[in-house]
Tab-separated table of C-alpha atoms in Angstrom:
chain	number	residue	atom	x	y	z
F	814	MET	CA	0.172	-0.094	-0.076
F	815	SER	CA	1.357	3.344	-0.965
F	816	GLY	CA	0.473	6.950	0.690
F	817	ASN	CA	1.406	6.197	4.166
F	818	TYR	CA	3.490	9.288	4.921
F	819	ILE	CA	2.204	13.110	5.089
F	820	ASP	CA	3.647	15.880	2.954
F	821	ASP	CA	1.281	19.185	3.481
F	822	PRO	CA	3.431	22.015	2.996
F	823	ASN	CA	0.160	24.661	2.756
F	824	PRO	CA	-2.034	23.250	5.033
F	825	SER	CA	-4.433	26.103	5.116
F	826	GLN	CA	-5.404	25.225	1.258
F	827	PRO	CA	-7.455	21.664	0.576
F	828	LEU	CA	-5.266	18.653	0.129
F	829	THR	CA	-5.885	15.979	-2.321
F	830	VAL	CA	-4.760	12.442	-0.951
F	831	SER	CA	-4.406	9.688	-3.112
F	832	VAL	CA	-3.891	5.838	-1.799
F	833	SER	CA	-3.715	2.662	-3.709
F	834	CYS	CA	-3.435	-1.132	-2.997
F	835	GLY	CA	-3.107	-3.695	-5.700
F	836	GLY	CA	-4.923	-2.342	-8.520
F	837	VAL	CA	-7.450	-0.223	-6.643
F	838	SER	CA	-6.787	3.397	-6.228
F	839	ALA	CA	-8.695	5.923	-4.571
F	840	THR	CA	-8.465	9.862	-3.908
F	841	GLN	CA	-10.178	12.024	-1.498
F	842	THR	CA	-9.842	16.067	-1.157
F	843	LEU	CA	-9.833	17.033	2.665
F	844	ALA	CA	-11.099	20.633	3.362
F	845	PRO	CA	-9.031	23.137	4.460
F	846	GLN	CA	-8.430	23.012	8.163
F	847	ASN	CA	-10.134	25.029	10.924
F	848	VAL	CA	-6.877	25.846	12.639
F	849	PHE	CA	-4.617	29.076	11.641
F	850	ALA	CA	-1.329	30.629	12.452
F	851	SER	CA	0.572	33.645	12.548
F	852	SER	CA	4.310	33.980	13.767
F	853	SER	CA	3.154	34.223	17.196
F	854	VAL	CA	-0.682	33.616	17.493
F	855	PHE	CA	-2.957	30.574	16.905
F	856	ALA	CA	-6.692	31.102	15.669
F	857	VAL	CA	-9.380	28.374	15.767
F	858	THR	CA	-12.698	28.641	13.740
F	859	ASN	CA	-15.278	26.763	16.134
F	860	PRO	CA	-18.114	24.870	14.249
F	861	ASP	CA	-20.714	27.552	15.557
F	862	GLY	CA	-18.645	30.143	13.538
F	863	THR	CA	-17.008	31.832	16.711
F	864	LEU	CA	-13.243	31.896	17.246
F	865	ALA	CA	-10.913	30.847	19.674
F	866	VAL	CA	-7.452	32.881	19.612
F	867	TRP	CA	-4.477	32.722	21.727
F	868	GLY	CA	-0.912	33.619	21.874
F	869	SER	CA	1.189	36.851	22.012
F	870	SER	CA	-1.317	39.124	23.420
F	871	ARG	CA	0.526	42.094	22.174
F	872	LEU	CA	0.411	40.998	18.670
F	873	GLY	CA	-3.344	39.809	18.315
F	874	GLY	CA	-3.461	36.906	20.338
F	875	ASP	CA	-6.349	38.443	22.708
F	876	THR	CA	-9.713	39.229	21.433
F	877	SER	CA	-11.118	40.371	24.530
F	878	VAL	CA	-10.875	43.882	23.609
F	879	LEU	CA	-13.383	43.929	20.837
F	880	LYS	CA	-16.784	45.102	21.974
F	881	VAL	CA	-18.532	42.242	19.886
F	882	GLN	CA	-16.767	38.916	19.425
F	883	PRO	CA	-16.487	37.522	15.401
F	884	GLN	CA	-19.754	35.869	14.407
F	885	ASN	CA	-20.146	33.605	11.509
F	886	VAL	CA	-16.494	33.468	10.364
F	887	VAL	CA	-15.688	32.048	6.987
F	888	LYS	CA	-12.256	33.326	6.811
F	889	VAL	CA	-9.415	34.324	9.298
F	890	VAL	CA	-5.868	35.433	8.513
F	891	GLY	CA	-3.194	36.946	10.724
F	892	SER	CA	-0.202	39.347	9.626
F	893	GLU	CA	2.870	39.765	12.057
F	894	ARG	CA	0.960	41.711	14.668
F	895	ALA	CA	-2.536	41.799	13.664
F	896	TRP	CA	-5.358	39.356	12.793
F	897	ALA	CA	-8.755	40.077	10.269
F	898	ALA	CA	-11.633	37.946	10.453
F	899	LEU	CA	-14.331	37.727	7.610
F	900	GLN	CA	-18.074	37.286	8.461
F	901	SER	CA	-20.646	35.655	6.351
F	902	ASP	CA	-22.023	38.900	5.705
F	903	GLY	CA	-19.105	40.531	4.264
F	904	THR	CA	-17.953	42.064	6.998
F	905	VAL	CA	-14.672	42.201	8.789
F	906	VAL	CA	-13.326	42.517	12.408
F	907	THR	CA	-9.841	43.137	13.101
F	908	TRP	CA	-7.832	43.386	16.287
F	909	GLY	CA	-3.937	43.433	17.314
F	910	ARG	CA	-1.756	46.579	16.858
F	911	PRO	CA	-3.775	48.890	15.394
F	912	ALA	CA	-0.998	50.834	13.260
F	913	SER	CA	-0.686	47.182	11.729
F	914	GLY	CA	-4.048	46.515	10.480
F	915	GLY	CA	-5.545	45.731	13.738
F	916	SER	CA	-7.851	48.747	13.087
F	917	TYR	CA	-9.662	50.527	10.137
F	918	ALA	CA	-11.311	52.870	12.015
F	919	GLY	CA	-9.693	56.038	10.526
F	920	LYS	CA	-10.660	58.248	7.733
F	921	GLY	CA	-8.034	56.495	5.331
F	922	GLY	CA	-8.266	57.088	1.740
F	923	ALA	CA	-5.960	57.310	-1.281
F	924	GLY	CA	-2.924	59.362	-0.092
F	925	SER	CA	-3.782	59.270	3.671
F	926	ALA	CA	-1.098	58.851	6.085
F	927	ASP	CA	-3.521	57.511	8.800
F	928	TYR	CA	-2.243	53.998	9.161
F	929	THR	CA	-5.839	52.835	10.718
F	930	GLY	CA	-7.605	53.822	7.793
F	931	ALA	CA	-8.259	51.752	4.888
F	932	VAL	CA	-7.410	52.913	1.284
F	933	ALA	CA	-10.926	52.739	-0.101
F	934	PRO	CA	-14.226	51.730	1.679
F	935	LEU	CA	-14.685	48.031	2.817
F	936	ASN	CA	-18.084	47.135	1.100
F	937	LYS	CA	-19.325	43.605	1.579
F	938	VAL	CA	-15.720	41.883	1.491
F	939	SER	CA	-15.478	38.682	-0.398
F	940	ASN	CA	-11.784	37.676	0.303
F	941	VAL	CA	-9.193	38.857	2.594
F	942	TRP	CA	-5.183	38.472	2.763
F	943	ALA	CA	-2.796	39.265	5.268
F	944	VAL	CA	0.624	40.842	4.668
F	945	LYS	CA	3.474	41.862	6.672
F	946	ARG	CA	1.922	44.490	9.165
F	947	GLY	CA	-1.617	44.704	7.302
F	948	PHE	CA	-4.264	43.507	5.068
F	949	VAL	CA	-5.955	43.504	1.617
F	950	ALA	CA	-9.475	42.739	0.669
F	951	LEU	CA	-11.704	42.290	-2.306
F	952	ASN	CA	-14.833	43.735	-2.235
F	953	GLY	CA	-17.899	42.111	-3.816
F	954	ASP	CA	-18.003	44.482	-6.470
F	955	GLY	CA	-14.582	43.735	-7.312
F	956	SER	CA	-12.843	46.824	-5.977
F	957	GLY	CA	-9.662	46.481	-4.030
F	958	THR	CA	-8.627	47.904	-0.350
F	959	ALA	CA	-5.963	47.658	1.860
F	960	TRP	CA	-5.130	49.234	5.367
F	961	GLY	CA	-2.009	49.008	7.955
F	962	ASN	CA	1.708	50.104	7.165
F	963	LEU	CA	4.762	49.274	5.248
F	964	GLU	CA	8.104	49.326	6.073
F	965	GLN	CA	10.679	51.757	4.764
F	966	THR	CA	13.212	49.008	4.094
F	967	PHE	CA	16.582	50.393	4.043
F	968	ASP	CA	16.136	53.760	5.718
F	969	GLY	CA	17.971	52.627	8.469
F	970	GLU	CA	15.829	53.961	10.721
F	971	GLY	CA	13.101	51.589	11.137
F	972	GLY	CA	10.629	53.973	9.566
F	973	PHE	CA	7.222	52.802	7.850
F	974	SER	CA	4.492	54.538	6.090
F	975	SER	CA	0.930	53.786	5.950
F	976	ILE	CA	-0.497	51.716	2.973
F	977	ALA	CA	-2.857	54.258	2.056
F	978	SER	CA	0.235	56.619	1.310
F	979	PHE	CA	1.395	54.740	-1.753
F	980	PHE	CA	-2.156	55.102	-3.535
F	981	THR	CA	-3.277	58.092	-5.918
F	982	PRO	CA	-6.772	57.993	-7.246
F	983	ALA	CA	-5.058	56.868	-10.531
F	984	THR	CA	-3.467	53.860	-8.816
F	985	LEU	CA	-6.764	52.800	-6.670
F	986	ALA	CA	-8.383	52.707	-10.268
F	987	GLN	CA	-6.139	49.627	-10.704
F	988	PHE	CA	-6.500	47.846	-7.603
F	989	SER	CA	-9.254	45.332	-8.483
F	990	ASN	CA	-10.299	41.795	-9.083
F	991	ILE	CA	-7.650	40.236	-6.683
F	992	ALA	CA	-7.064	36.565	-6.945
F	993	ASP	CA	-3.884	36.654	-4.510
F	994	VAL	CA	-1.524	38.234	-2.634
F	995	SER	CA	2.358	38.058	-1.794
F	996	TYR	CA	4.457	40.287	0.102
F	997	THR	CA	8.092	41.304	1.235
F	998	GLU	CA	9.291	43.155	3.995
F	999	GLY	CA	8.116	46.580	2.645
F	1000	ALA	CA	6.134	45.824	-0.374
F	1001	VAL	CA	2.783	44.050	-1.499
F	1002	ALA	CA	2.448	42.632	-5.024
F	1003	VAL	CA	-1.100	41.840	-6.167
F	1004	LEU	CA	-1.894	39.030	-8.839
F	1005	LYS	CA	-5.319	39.847	-10.594
F	1006	LYS	CA	-7.852	37.719	-11.981
F	1007	ASP	CA	-6.410	38.467	-15.332
F	1008	GLY	CA	-2.938	37.106	-15.206
F	1009	THR	CA	-1.460	40.761	-14.693
F	1010	VAL	CA	0.082	41.991	-11.596
F	1011	PHE	CA	-0.130	45.383	-9.425
F	1012	ALA	CA	2.210	46.169	-6.673
F	1013	PHE	CA	2.389	48.966	-4.138
F	1014	GLY	CA	5.204	49.875	-1.548
F	1015	ASP	CA	8.771	50.606	-1.033
F	1016	PRO	CA	10.219	50.364	-4.645
F	1017	ALA	CA	13.907	48.831	-3.107
F	1018	SER	CA	11.492	45.736	-1.727
F	1019	GLY	CA	9.520	45.453	-4.840
F	1020	GLY	CA	6.547	48.048	-4.607
F	1021	ASP	CA	7.154	49.308	-8.037
F	1022	THR	CA	6.964	47.038	-11.159
F	1023	THR	CA	7.642	49.550	-13.819
F	1024	PRO	CA	10.997	48.045	-14.954
F	1025	VAL	CA	9.036	44.687	-15.891
F	1026	ALA	CA	5.647	45.873	-16.203
F	1027	ALA	CA	5.275	45.047	-19.746
F	1028	LYS	CA	6.332	41.201	-18.801
F	1029	LEU	CA	3.764	40.758	-16.375
F	1030	THR	CA	0.936	38.871	-17.840
F	1031	ASN	CA	-0.186	35.716	-18.132
F	1032	VAL	CA	1.024	35.136	-14.272
F	1033	ALA	CA	0.149	32.076	-12.468
F	1034	LYS	CA	1.713	32.796	-9.164
F	1035	ILE	CA	3.811	35.381	-7.255
F	1036	TYR	CA	6.626	34.214	-5.017
F	1037	ALA	CA	8.496	36.719	-2.439
F	1038	THR	CA	11.760	36.835	-0.533
F	1039	ASP	CA	12.356	39.399	1.912
F	1040	TYR	CA	13.129	42.092	-0.612
F	1041	SER	CA	12.024	40.962	-4.055
F	1042	PHE	CA	8.988	39.256	-6.063
F	1043	THR	CA	9.244	36.722	-8.734
F	1044	ALA	CA	6.548	35.829	-10.901
F	1045	LEU	CA	6.101	32.552	-12.330
F	1046	LYS	CA	4.319	32.842	-15.534
F	1047	LYS	CA	1.700	30.079	-17.204
F	1048	ASP	CA	4.237	29.256	-19.842
F	1049	GLY	CA	6.996	28.549	-17.250
F	1050	SER	CA	9.328	31.755	-17.359
F	1051	VAL	CA	9.814	33.932	-14.737
F	1052	VAL	CA	9.792	37.980	-14.014
F	1053	THR	CA	11.910	39.272	-10.996
F	1054	TRP	CA	11.940	42.744	-9.552
F	1055	GLY	CA	12.584	44.600	-6.499
F	1056	GLN	CA	15.773	44.869	-4.648
F	1057	ASN	CA	19.025	43.566	-6.566
F	1058	PHE	CA	22.278	43.398	-4.701
F	1059	ASP	CA	24.323	42.792	-7.883
F	1060	ASN	CA	23.139	45.578	-9.597
F	1061	ALA	CA	25.374	48.315	-8.925
F	1062	THR	CA	23.606	51.344	-10.707
F	1063	THR	CA	19.957	51.164	-9.676
F	1064	GLY	CA	20.393	48.172	-6.870
F	1065	LEU	CA	17.136	46.699	-8.528
F	1066	TYR	CA	15.881	44.232	-11.206
F	1067	ASP	CA	15.701	45.932	-14.358
F	1068	GLY	CA	14.366	43.182	-16.690
F	1069	THR	CA	17.199	42.633	-18.677
F	1070	GLU	CA	19.206	39.719	-16.286
F	1071	PRO	CA	18.933	36.332	-17.537
F	1072	MET	CA	16.026	34.197	-16.056
F	1073	PRO	CA	15.487	30.167	-15.662
F	1074	GLN	CA	12.911	28.974	-18.267
F	1075	ALA	CA	10.313	26.273	-18.595
F	1076	ASN	CA	9.841	26.213	-14.703
F	1077	LEU	CA	7.312	24.012	-12.857
F	1078	ALA	CA	7.596	25.328	-9.484
F	1079	LEU	CA	9.638	27.852	-7.153
F	1080	LEU	CA	10.567	28.134	-3.702
F	1081	SER	CA	12.088	30.894	-1.803
F	1082	ASN	CA	13.927	31.433	1.487
F	1083	SER	CA	14.833	34.700	2.966
F	1084	ASN	CA	16.978	36.264	-0.089
F	1085	VAL	CA	16.851	33.535	-2.933
F	1086	ILE	CA	14.423	32.012	-5.164
F	1087	ALA	CA	14.908	28.263	-6.218
F	1088	ALA	CA	13.208	27.501	-9.583
F	1089	LEU	CA	12.521	23.713	-10.639
F	1090	SER	CA	12.179	23.216	-13.833
F	1091	GLN	CA	9.811	20.467	-15.777
F	1092	ASN	CA	12.817	18.522	-16.405
F	1093	GLY	CA	14.053	18.362	-12.594
F	1094	VAL	CA	16.459	21.004	-13.068
F	1095	VAL	CA	17.339	23.484	-10.342
F	1096	SER	CA	18.220	26.879	-10.801
F	1097	THR	CA	18.441	30.089	-8.531
F	1098	ILE	CA	17.598	33.898	-8.514
F	1099	GLY	CA	19.394	36.001	-6.357
F	1100	THR	CA	22.751	37.289	-4.981
F	1101	THR	CA	25.268	35.068	-3.985
F	1102	MET	CA	26.551	37.582	-1.372
F	1103	PHE	CA	24.830	36.411	1.581
F	1104	ASP	CA	25.430	32.551	1.104
F	1105	ARG	CA	21.619	32.068	1.101
F	1106	GLY	CA	21.727	29.397	-1.704
F	1107	SER	CA	22.276	31.315	-4.841
F	1108	ASP	CA	25.345	29.744	-6.031
F	1109	LEU	CA	25.217	26.226	-7.318
F	1110	SER	CA	28.743	26.042	-8.550
F	1111	GLY	CA	29.368	23.159	-6.083
F	1112	PHE	CA	27.224	20.877	-8.199
F	1113	SER	CA	29.110	19.903	-11.028
F	1114	GLY	CA	27.389	19.476	-13.730
F	1115	GLY	CA	24.406	21.268	-12.245
F	1116	LEU	CA	21.803	20.050	-9.953
F	1117	ALA	CA	19.567	17.849	-11.767
F	1118	ASN	CA	17.133	14.750	-11.515
F	1119	VAL	CA	15.266	16.944	-8.742
F	1120	ALA	CA	11.406	15.808	-7.628
F	1121	LYS	CA	11.077	18.734	-5.182
F	1122	VAL	CA	12.767	21.609	-3.165
F	1123	PHE	CA	12.489	22.339	0.279
F	1124	ALA	CA	13.844	25.616	2.187
F	1125	SER	CA	14.897	27.067	5.466
F	1126	LYS	CA	15.120	30.764	5.861
F	1127	THR	CA	18.891	30.208	4.836
F	1128	ALA	CA	19.095	27.269	2.708
F	1129	PHE	CA	17.852	24.683	0.192
F	1130	ALA	CA	17.366	21.022	0.232
F	1131	ALA	CA	16.727	19.095	-3.076
F	1132	LEU	CA	15.109	15.665	-2.874
F	1133	LYS	CA	16.041	13.841	-5.813
F	1134	LYS	CA	14.074	11.314	-8.010
F	1135	ASP	CA	16.395	8.451	-6.553
F	1136	GLY	CA	15.654	9.359	-2.923
F	1137	THR	CA	18.614	11.230	-2.244
F	1138	VAL	CA	19.205	14.467	-1.188
F	1139	ALA	CA	21.584	17.489	-1.914
F	1140	SER	CA	21.695	20.531	0.473
F	1141	TRP	CA	23.211	24.206	-0.532
F	1142	GLY	CA	23.531	27.483	1.090
F	1143	ASP	CA	24.569	28.829	4.802
F	1144	SER	CA	27.601	27.023	4.310
F	1145	GLN	CA	28.769	27.951	8.119
F	1146	ARG	CA	25.555	25.832	9.465
F	1147	ASN	CA	24.303	23.850	6.845
F	1148	ASN	CA	26.814	21.041	7.506
F	1149	VAL	CA	25.004	18.295	5.373
F	1150	ALA	CA	28.108	16.632	4.523
F	1151	ASN	CA	28.053	15.202	8.158
F	1152	VAL	CA	25.014	13.035	7.245
F	1153	GLN	CA	25.209	12.796	3.542
F	1154	ALA	CA	25.457	9.038	3.399
F	1155	GLN	CA	22.410	8.762	5.650
F	1156	LEU	CA	20.407	10.662	3.016
F	1157	THR	CA	18.736	7.589	0.924
F	1158	ASN	CA	15.643	6.753	0.298
F	1159	VAL	CA	14.237	9.936	1.696
F	1160	LEU	CA	10.319	10.551	1.266
F	1161	THR	CA	9.726	14.305	2.574
F	1162	ILE	CA	11.756	17.178	4.174
F	1163	ALA	CA	11.031	19.744	6.773
F	1164	GLY	CA	12.933	22.842	7.770
F	1165	THR	CA	13.291	25.396	10.772
F	1166	GLU	CA	14.546	28.499	10.406
F	1167	THR	CA	18.464	27.371	10.285
F	1168	ALA	CA	18.269	23.189	10.203
F	1169	PHE	CA	16.685	20.443	8.240
F	1170	ALA	CA	15.105	16.999	8.741
F	1171	ALA	CA	14.492	14.130	6.271
F	1172	LEU	CA	11.915	11.334	6.749
F	1173	LYS	CA	13.172	8.158	5.274
F	1174	ALA	CA	11.032	5.491	3.902
F	1175	ASP	CA	11.923	3.326	6.852
F	1176	GLY	CA	10.463	5.810	9.255
F	1177	THR	CA	13.410	7.077	10.517
F	1178	VAL	CA	14.742	10.762	10.516
F	1179	VAL	CA	18.174	12.662	9.218
F	1180	THR	CA	18.944	15.698	10.939
F	1181	TRP	CA	21.636	18.343	9.924
F	1182	GLY	CA	22.110	22.187	10.335
F	1183	ASP	CA	22.070	24.348	12.940
F	1184	GLU	CA	22.269	22.270	16.513
F	1185	THR	CA	20.028	25.021	18.537
F	1186	ARG	CA	17.397	25.086	15.822
F	1187	GLY	CA	17.026	21.191	15.423
F	1188	GLY	CA	19.870	20.146	13.239
F	1189	ASP	CA	21.051	17.933	16.066
F	1190	SER	CA	18.465	15.167	17.112
F	1191	SER	CA	20.958	12.785	18.895
F	1192	ALA	CA	19.178	13.164	22.217
F	1193	VAL	CA	15.942	11.641	20.912
F	1194	GLN	CA	17.317	9.701	17.907
F	1195	SER	CA	16.652	6.309	19.564
F	1196	GLN	CA	12.965	7.434	19.331
F	1197	LEU	CA	12.950	8.614	16.021
F	1198	ASN	CA	11.317	5.407	14.299
F	1199	ASN	CA	8.014	4.547	12.896
F	1200	VAL	CA	7.417	8.303	12.031
F	1201	ILE	CA	5.202	9.198	9.088
F	1202	ALA	CA	5.126	12.968	9.268
F	1203	LEU	CA	7.458	16.106	9.873
F	1204	PHE	CA	6.576	19.304	11.234
F	1205	SER	CA	8.625	22.739	12.479
F	1206	ASN	CA	8.607	26.059	13.721
F	1207	ASP	CA	11.676	28.378	13.149
F	1208	TYR	CA	12.941	26.400	16.089
F	1209	ALA	CA	12.081	23.261	16.714
F	1210	PHE	CA	11.117	20.105	15.026
F	1211	ALA	CA	7.943	17.488	15.889
F	1212	ALA	CA	7.806	14.039	14.650
F	1213	LEU	CA	4.451	12.271	14.552
F	1214	LYS	CA	4.715	8.532	14.677
F	1215	LYS	CA	2.545	5.815	13.129
F	1216	ASP	CA	1.066	5.016	17.069
F	1217	GLY	CA	-0.233	8.721	17.395
F	1218	THR	CA	2.793	9.917	19.570
F	1219	VAL	CA	5.315	12.660	19.106
F	1220	VAL	CA	8.685	13.433	19.548
F	1221	THR	CA	10.383	16.745	19.581
F	1222	TRP	CA	13.747	18.353	19.407
F	1223	GLY	CA	15.272	21.793	19.128
F	1224	SER	CA	15.107	24.803	21.187
F	1225	PRO	CA	13.598	23.407	24.526
F	1226	THR	CA	11.816	27.012	25.207
F	1227	HIS	CA	10.416	26.952	21.624
F	1228	GLY	CA	8.915	23.627	21.583
F	1229	GLY	CA	11.748	21.191	21.280
F	1230	ASP	CA	10.707	20.147	24.939
F	1231	SER	CA	7.323	18.692	24.929
F	1232	SER	CA	7.831	16.773	28.413
F	1233	ALA	CA	5.125	18.571	29.967
F	1234	ALA	CA	2.946	17.613	27.081
F	1235	GLN	CA	3.879	14.152	26.735
F	1236	ALA	CA	0.610	12.753	28.514
F	1237	LYS	CA	-1.587	13.926	26.222
F	1238	LEU	CA	0.282	13.594	23.022
F	1239	ARG	CA	-1.544	10.418	21.854
F	1240	ASN	CA	-3.752	9.402	19.345
F	1241	ILE	CA	-2.618	12.697	17.346
F	1242	ARG	CA	-3.550	13.373	13.707
F	1243	ALA	CA	-2.292	16.546	13.069
F	1244	ILE	CA	0.337	19.089	14.527
F	1245	TYR	CA	0.617	22.772	13.993
F	1246	SER	CA	2.830	25.643	14.963
F	1247	THR	CA	3.599	29.213	14.961
F	1248	GLY	CA	6.846	30.563	13.513
F	1249	LEU	CA	8.056	32.158	16.971
F	1250	GLY	CA	7.926	28.438	18.792
F	1251	GLY	CA	4.568	27.402	19.677
F	1252	PHE	CA	2.846	24.040	18.836
F	1253	LEU	CA	-0.631	22.829	18.901
F	1254	ALA	CA	-0.979	18.867	18.593
F	1255	VAL	CA	-4.851	17.564	17.724
F	1256	ALA	CA	-5.839	14.190	18.566
F	1257	LYS	CA	-8.429	12.110	16.588
F	1258	ASP	CA	-11.191	12.421	18.987
F	1259	GLY	CA	-10.493	16.148	18.790
F	1260	LYS	CA	-8.635	16.678	21.975
F	1261	PHE	CA	-5.883	18.982	22.121
F	1262	VAL	CA	-2.577	19.887	23.338
F	1263	THR	CA	-0.091	22.984	23.249
F	1264	TRP	CA	3.401	23.286	24.554
F	1265	GLY	CA	6.370	25.598	23.614
F	1266	SER	CA	6.565	29.432	24.086
F	1267	PRO	CA	3.649	30.895	25.893
F	1268	PHE	CA	4.252	34.224	23.852
F	1269	ALA	CA	3.700	32.178	20.422
F	1270	GLY	CA	0.514	29.770	21.282
F	1271	GLY	CA	2.397	27.577	23.230
F	1272	GLY	CA	0.407	28.431	26.297
F	1273	GLN	CA	-3.134	27.522	27.517
F	1274	ALA	CA	-5.881	27.874	24.854
F	1275	PRO	CA	-9.006	29.948	25.722
F	1276	ALA	CA	-11.893	28.384	27.479
F	1277	ASN	CA	-14.305	28.635	24.471
F	1278	LEU	CA	-12.347	26.071	22.702
F	1279	THR	CA	-13.290	22.473	23.799
F	1280	ALA	CA	-12.227	20.151	20.880
F	1281	ILE	CA	-10.920	20.894	17.204
F	1282	PRO	CA	-13.038	18.498	15.159
F	1283	PHE	CA	-11.639	17.021	11.765
F	1284	LEU	CA	-13.134	18.727	8.775
F	1285	LYS	CA	-13.714	16.442	5.564
F	1286	SER	CA	-15.260	17.763	2.186
């Protein structure tokens, strides 16, 4: 029987699961889960449409400040410092840091410096997305709006400007028919339903598409690093704009740089894009300046026969079609050579901020990278057998075993030590995490347990959350 491990890199989206036994195969699409996370907060939608929210109270982990709690929630998204809940009647409720999107009560409007005001009115919202310190919404009439702030990335003083200040009435007229939203440290890129792209924010972080605007058609998806965007087009070509540390003249991508073609999928870490071609060859987009994985010169003849690419924030790991692994970038910490001989028959890979863990077909796990971020699993290696899935936050890993138990390692205060939760880590079916150090495990009967940093969702969940049921389509 195949299909005995889990690889779900985007658990907030529907997951199609296929299994086969002998000559019989079956496929089922599971509905989006009802657990959501930001860098430091968990939010769970209850069956009655209310929310349970916990984590950093300063960054959106507390809804008690709201006069009326969100009801009939159909979507909830978290930015770095705030949250937004879309209700079934098209209204939006926000909370958290006001200047980071936690409120849109100000006057706002195009050109406004009011951080709490939306660039245009919210009018029966049909969808909402989080950006780093704000939100983007699609109204029912097709118009777009946004609120919050964007950083001035390289001003050296940590300055920021309201999202509304980047708009004029003319640019606002282009802000419509949103299909998806991506963001860097200081800019936002909007993929429109017609395959074109609209961007706003700091030009040094991708807020200005002018140099490549003519090429931004028939776009399928937009990917972001900290300071640039890359659009994958339907024909497999790519277009990059934003900060280019290798351009000594403007410091920006200008559309003349050579780009990989015939791409099947892209993946980003903080500084570099890895592009996987349709024939299994990996190329990269980005500077070699920071040793974040742009340099492939160490692979004689190139990096080929790759099935999938995975990323930490500073490096990459490629799972090859023969089950072996190649890893590159962050040469000081990404010490894959020490375990290279063990990386055979690998099924999938997970990454923390600066370390990797590979799940093998025999249910064992191999780790490498920053020892303080999970790169050293020697303390629990004897327990790492019969593993069926790997999960991670920025600091630690959690391995789900076939018997429903969980093994953790990495930074003890950020989820690497689950000893206090072990009695409840039984019959687990899913594990979720916040980037800054919280874990949430859900059992098959809906019971749950948290561990890790209490300031990142690892503390006690609110009393209105009694169970987290399993959702199916």
